[in-house]
Amino acid sequence: MTQDELKKAAAWAALEFVKENTIVGVGTGSTVNHFIDALGSIKDTIKGAVSSSEASTARLKALGIEVFELNDVDVLDVYVDGADEINAHNEMIKGGGAALTREKIVAAVAKQFVCIVDDTKLVATLGGFPLPVEVIPMARSYVARELLKLGGDPVYRQGVVTDNGNVILDVHNLKITQAKQLETQINQIVGVVTNGLFAERGADKVIIGTKNGPQIK
Ligand SMILES: O=C(CO)[C@H](O)[C@H](O)COP(=O)(O)O
């Protein structure tokens, strides 16, 4: 099976966590694109979705799924999203698609975070995938110097502007053993909007696409 087939299998298996007549929190990325297609197949049984990016919003709307503003929704039953890396504690690195801030906000409103990944995303230690940090543009160089002090090698993601009008620094060469601590530490740097560590709010369930079929843990 290809990596994309494994992503698709994990994404479709997530339908089991979607309750009738609810508004579903929807992440961003190629795995989530399969989940959006899956949602399309049950669209008459759900109220709609809250989206974490302009890209997911466009895909949801194209399938005729109503997209609600997060400010108009008190609570989401479930948030479904992919990850760039996930460890055994269900802590993740996210933001490869630059949607980390909206993803973290929508996830915060959900009772349950269901992470959908193919099995290449499972790691023993987070940090092999460069950690994305969303930064206010004028703070970019300052934040980069502060990230160097934390032992990482920040690289400006050239040409990328987030849906919030900010820029991304990808921090290479981090070996993340204390994910919650690092998440808080980076968020305290002035000029950082948020970082791609999802440890304080990790995944509640993980659906892993494997060659033997989707596994839920
Ligand atoms: O965090 C994300 C986007 O900001 C994605 O969930 C992450 O990059 C995984 O993407 P894909 O499903 O395409 O592998």
Short mmCIF file of C-alpha atoms and ligand atoms in Angstrom, two decimals:
data_model
loop_
_atom_site.label_atom_id
_atom_site.label_comp_id
_atom_site.label_asym_id
_atom_site.label_seq_id
_atom_site.Cartn_x
_atom_site.Cartn_y
_atom_site.Cartn_z
CA MET A 1 0.00 0.00 0.00
CA THR A 2 1.17 3.54 -0.69
CA GLN A 3 1.51 6.15 2.06
CA ASP A 4 -1.51 7.94 0.63
CA GLU A 5 -3.60 4.74 0.78
CA LEU A 6 -2.63 4.35 4.46
CA LYS A 7 -3.64 7.97 5.11
CA LYS A 8 -6.96 7.38 3.37
CA ALA A 9 -7.70 4.23 5.39
CA ALA A 10 -7.00 6.05 8.69
CA ALA A 11 -9.12 9.01 7.59
CA TRP A 12 -12.17 6.95 6.65
CA ALA A 13 -11.92 4.98 9.91
CA ALA A 14 -12.36 8.29 11.78
CA LEU A 15 -16.02 8.42 10.68
CA GLU A 16 -16.71 6.08 13.59
CA PHE A 17 -16.02 9.04 15.96
CA VAL A 18 -18.45 11.40 14.21
CA LYS A 19 -21.83 11.57 15.90
CA GLU A 20 -25.06 12.36 14.07
CA ASN A 21 -26.33 15.92 14.11
CA THR A 22 -23.05 17.44 15.37
CA ILE A 23 -20.61 20.02 14.09
CA VAL A 24 -17.25 18.39 13.39
CA GLY A 25 -13.85 20.07 13.95
CA VAL A 26 -11.72 19.59 10.84
CA GLY A 27 -7.93 19.91 10.59
CA THR A 28 -5.72 20.48 7.57
CA GLY A 29 -3.50 18.44 5.27
CA SER A 30 -3.48 15.55 2.84
CA THR A 31 -4.75 13.04 5.42
CA VAL A 32 -7.55 15.38 6.45
CA ASN A 33 -8.46 15.87 2.79
CA HIS A 34 -9.42 12.18 2.76
CA PHE A 35 -11.40 12.72 5.97
CA ILE A 36 -13.26 15.63 4.36
CA ASP A 37 -14.15 13.36 1.44
CA ALA A 38 -15.38 10.78 3.97
CA LEU A 39 -17.47 13.46 5.70
CA GLY A 40 -18.98 14.27 2.31
CA SER A 41 -20.38 10.74 2.20
CA ILE A 42 -22.33 11.33 5.44
CA LYS A 43 -22.99 15.04 5.04
CA ASP A 44 -26.77 14.68 5.41
CA THR A 45 -26.32 13.20 8.91
CA ILE A 46 -24.14 16.02 10.35
CA LYS A 47 -24.85 19.71 10.99
CA GLY A 48 -21.58 20.85 9.45
CA ALA A 49 -17.99 21.62 10.31
CA VAL A 50 -15.63 24.14 11.87
CA SER A 51 -12.48 24.39 9.79
CA SER A 52 -8.84 25.06 10.70
CA SER A 53 -7.74 26.56 7.38
CA GLU A 54 -8.87 28.30 4.22
CA ALA A 55 -7.86 25.17 2.27
CA SER A 56 -10.05 22.84 4.34
CA THR A 57 -12.91 25.35 4.23
CA ALA A 58 -12.80 25.39 0.44
CA ARG A 59 -12.82 21.58 0.25
CA LEU A 60 -15.68 21.28 2.77
CA LYS A 61 -17.77 23.85 0.93
CA ALA A 62 -17.10 22.21 -2.44
CA LEU A 63 -18.70 19.05 -1.04
CA GLY A 64 -21.72 20.97 0.21
CA ILE A 65 -20.79 20.78 3.90
CA GLU A 66 -21.75 23.89 5.86
CA VAL A 67 -18.79 25.61 7.55
CA PHE A 68 -19.50 27.41 10.82
CA GLU A 69 -17.45 30.19 12.43
CA LEU A 70 -15.76 28.94 15.59
CA ASN A 71 -17.06 31.99 17.47
CA ASP A 72 -20.61 30.76 16.86
CA VAL A 73 -19.94 27.33 18.36
CA ASP A 74 -19.61 26.63 22.10
CA VAL A 75 -18.22 23.13 21.97
CA LEU A 76 -17.22 20.55 19.38
CA ASP A 77 -17.74 16.88 20.05
CA VAL A 78 -14.70 15.85 18.05
CA TYR A 79 -11.73 17.37 16.20
CA VAL A 80 -10.06 15.25 13.54
CA ASP A 81 -6.60 16.15 12.26
CA GLY A 82 -3.34 14.67 11.01
CA ALA A 83 0.17 15.09 12.40
CA ASP A 84 3.74 15.29 11.15
CA GLU A 85 5.02 13.19 14.05
CA ILE A 86 3.37 11.49 17.03
CA ASN A 87 5.02 9.73 19.97
CA ALA A 88 3.85 7.03 22.38
CA HIS A 89 2.35 9.67 24.71
CA ASN A 90 0.16 11.00 21.86
CA GLU A 91 2.20 14.21 21.79
CA MET A 92 2.53 15.58 18.27
CA ILE A 93 4.42 17.90 15.99
CA LYS A 94 2.03 19.62 13.61
CA GLY A 95 2.17 22.55 11.23
CA GLY A 96 3.83 21.08 8.17
CA GLY A 97 0.95 22.69 6.30
CA ALA A 98 1.38 25.99 8.22
CA ALA A 99 -2.10 25.74 9.80
CA LEU A 100 -0.88 25.07 13.37
CA THR A 101 -2.41 28.07 15.12
CA ARG A 102 -5.95 27.62 13.86
CA GLU A 103 -5.58 23.87 14.39
CA LYS A 104 -4.63 24.41 18.03
CA ILE A 105 -7.53 26.80 18.55
CA VAL A 106 -10.15 24.48 17.04
CA ALA A 107 -8.68 21.50 18.92
CA ALA A 108 -9.00 23.44 22.19
CA VAL A 109 -12.75 23.71 21.72
CA ALA A 110 -13.22 19.98 21.07
CA LYS A 111 -14.03 17.35 23.67
CA GLN A 112 -12.01 14.74 21.80
CA PHE A 113 -8.98 15.02 19.49
CA VAL A 114 -8.76 12.15 17.02
CA CYS A 115 -5.40 12.06 15.22
CA ILE A 116 -5.26 10.29 11.85
CA VAL A 117 -1.85 9.23 10.57
CA ASP A 118 -0.10 6.66 8.43
CA ASP A 119 2.42 4.55 10.31
CA THR A 120 5.44 6.55 9.06
CA LYS A 121 4.41 9.34 11.47
CA LEU A 122 5.05 7.26 14.61
CA VAL A 123 8.33 8.22 16.33
CA ALA A 124 10.13 7.38 19.57
CA THR A 125 11.36 10.98 20.01
CA LEU A 126 9.80 14.11 18.53
CA GLY A 127 12.03 16.50 16.61
CA GLY A 128 13.13 14.62 13.50
CA PHE A 129 10.48 16.69 11.71
CA PRO A 130 11.47 20.38 12.04
CA LEU A 131 9.21 22.08 14.58
CA PRO A 132 7.09 24.83 12.96
CA VAL A 133 6.72 28.08 14.89
CA GLU A 134 4.27 30.76 13.70
CA VAL A 135 5.74 34.22 14.22
CA ILE A 136 4.58 37.84 13.81
CA PRO A 137 6.59 38.99 10.75
CA MET A 138 8.46 41.89 12.45
CA ALA A 139 9.66 39.52 15.24
CA ARG A 140 11.16 36.93 12.89
CA SER A 141 14.86 37.62 13.49
CA TYR A 142 14.45 38.15 17.23
CA VAL A 143 12.50 34.91 17.64
CA ALA A 144 15.08 33.06 15.53
CA ARG A 145 17.87 34.23 17.86
CA GLU A 146 15.86 33.08 20.91
CA LEU A 147 15.20 29.68 19.31
CA LEU A 148 18.95 29.28 18.71
CA LYS A 149 19.46 29.73 22.47
CA LEU A 150 17.08 26.80 23.03
CA GLY A 151 19.39 24.60 20.96
CA GLY A 152 17.44 24.51 17.70
CA ASP A 153 18.33 25.69 14.20
CA PRO A 154 15.49 27.87 12.93
CA VAL A 155 14.97 28.14 9.18
CA TYR A 156 12.63 30.74 7.68
CA ARG A 157 9.98 29.01 5.51
CA GLN A 158 10.46 31.28 2.48
CA GLY A 159 7.38 32.36 0.57
CA VAL A 160 4.86 31.03 3.10
CA VAL A 161 2.35 33.34 4.76
CA THR A 162 -0.12 31.73 7.16
CA ASP A 163 -3.90 32.22 7.00
CA ASN A 164 -3.32 34.69 9.86
CA GLY A 165 -0.80 36.79 7.87
CA ASN A 166 2.25 35.55 9.78
CA VAL A 167 5.45 33.66 8.89
CA ILE A 168 6.84 30.27 9.87
CA LEU A 169 10.23 29.34 11.32
CA ASP A 170 10.97 25.60 11.12
CA VAL A 171 13.26 24.58 13.96
CA HIS A 172 15.67 21.80 12.99
CA ASN A 173 17.82 19.55 15.16
CA LEU A 174 15.67 19.47 18.28
CA LYS A 175 15.51 16.24 20.26
CA ILE A 176 12.31 16.78 22.19
CA THR A 177 12.12 14.79 25.41
CA GLN A 178 10.09 17.28 27.48
CA ALA A 179 7.42 18.26 24.96
CA LYS A 180 5.04 20.10 27.32
CA GLN A 181 7.87 22.14 28.79
CA LEU A 182 9.26 23.10 25.38
CA GLU A 183 5.78 23.95 24.08
CA THR A 184 5.31 26.44 26.93
CA GLN A 185 8.87 27.80 26.72
CA ILE A 186 8.63 28.61 23.00
CA ASN A 187 5.18 30.15 23.37
CA GLN A 188 6.64 32.56 25.94
CA ILE A 189 9.00 34.15 23.41
CA VAL A 190 7.56 37.54 22.49
CA GLY A 191 6.46 37.53 18.86
CA VAL A 192 5.60 33.81 18.77
CA VAL A 193 1.95 33.20 17.94
CA THR A 194 2.17 29.50 18.69
CA ASN A 195 4.34 26.49 18.01
CA GLY A 196 3.56 23.14 16.44
CA LEU A 197 3.99 21.06 19.59
CA PHE A 198 0.64 19.62 20.60
CA ALA A 199 1.60 18.19 23.98
CA GLU A 200 -0.44 20.17 26.51
CA ARG A 201 -3.36 19.13 24.37
CA GLY A 202 -2.30 15.85 22.81
CA ALA A 203 -4.47 13.40 20.91
CA ASP A 204 -7.14 11.46 22.79
CA LYS A 205 -7.33 8.76 20.12
CA VAL A 206 -4.93 7.88 17.32
CA ILE A 207 -5.96 6.05 14.17
CA ILE A 208 -2.92 4.60 12.43
CA GLY A 209 -3.09 3.45 8.84
CA THR A 210 -1.04 0.24 8.56
CA LYS A 211 -0.72 -2.41 5.88
CA ASN A 212 -2.89 -4.63 8.09
CA GLY A 213 -5.66 -2.04 8.22
CA PRO A 214 -6.38 0.95 10.47
CA GLN A 215 -5.47 0.50 14.14
CA ILE A 216 -7.07 2.61 16.86
CA LYS A 217 -5.27 3.37 20.10
O1 LIG B 1 -0.37 19.97 10.89
C1 LIG B 1 -0.73 19.86 9.76
C2 LIG B 1 -0.97 21.03 8.87
O2 LIG B 1 -0.61 22.24 9.48
C3 LIG B 1 -0.96 18.50 9.20
O3 LIG B 1 -1.83 17.81 10.03
C4 LIG B 1 0.34 17.77 9.11
O4 LIG B 1 1.26 18.56 8.37
C5 LIG B 1 0.17 16.41 8.43
O5 LIG B 1 -0.09 16.60 7.09
P1 LIG B 1 -0.40 15.41 6.08
O6 LIG B 1 -1.70 14.81 6.51
O7 LIG B 1 -0.47 16.08 4.74
O8 LIG B 1 0.73 14.41 6.17
#
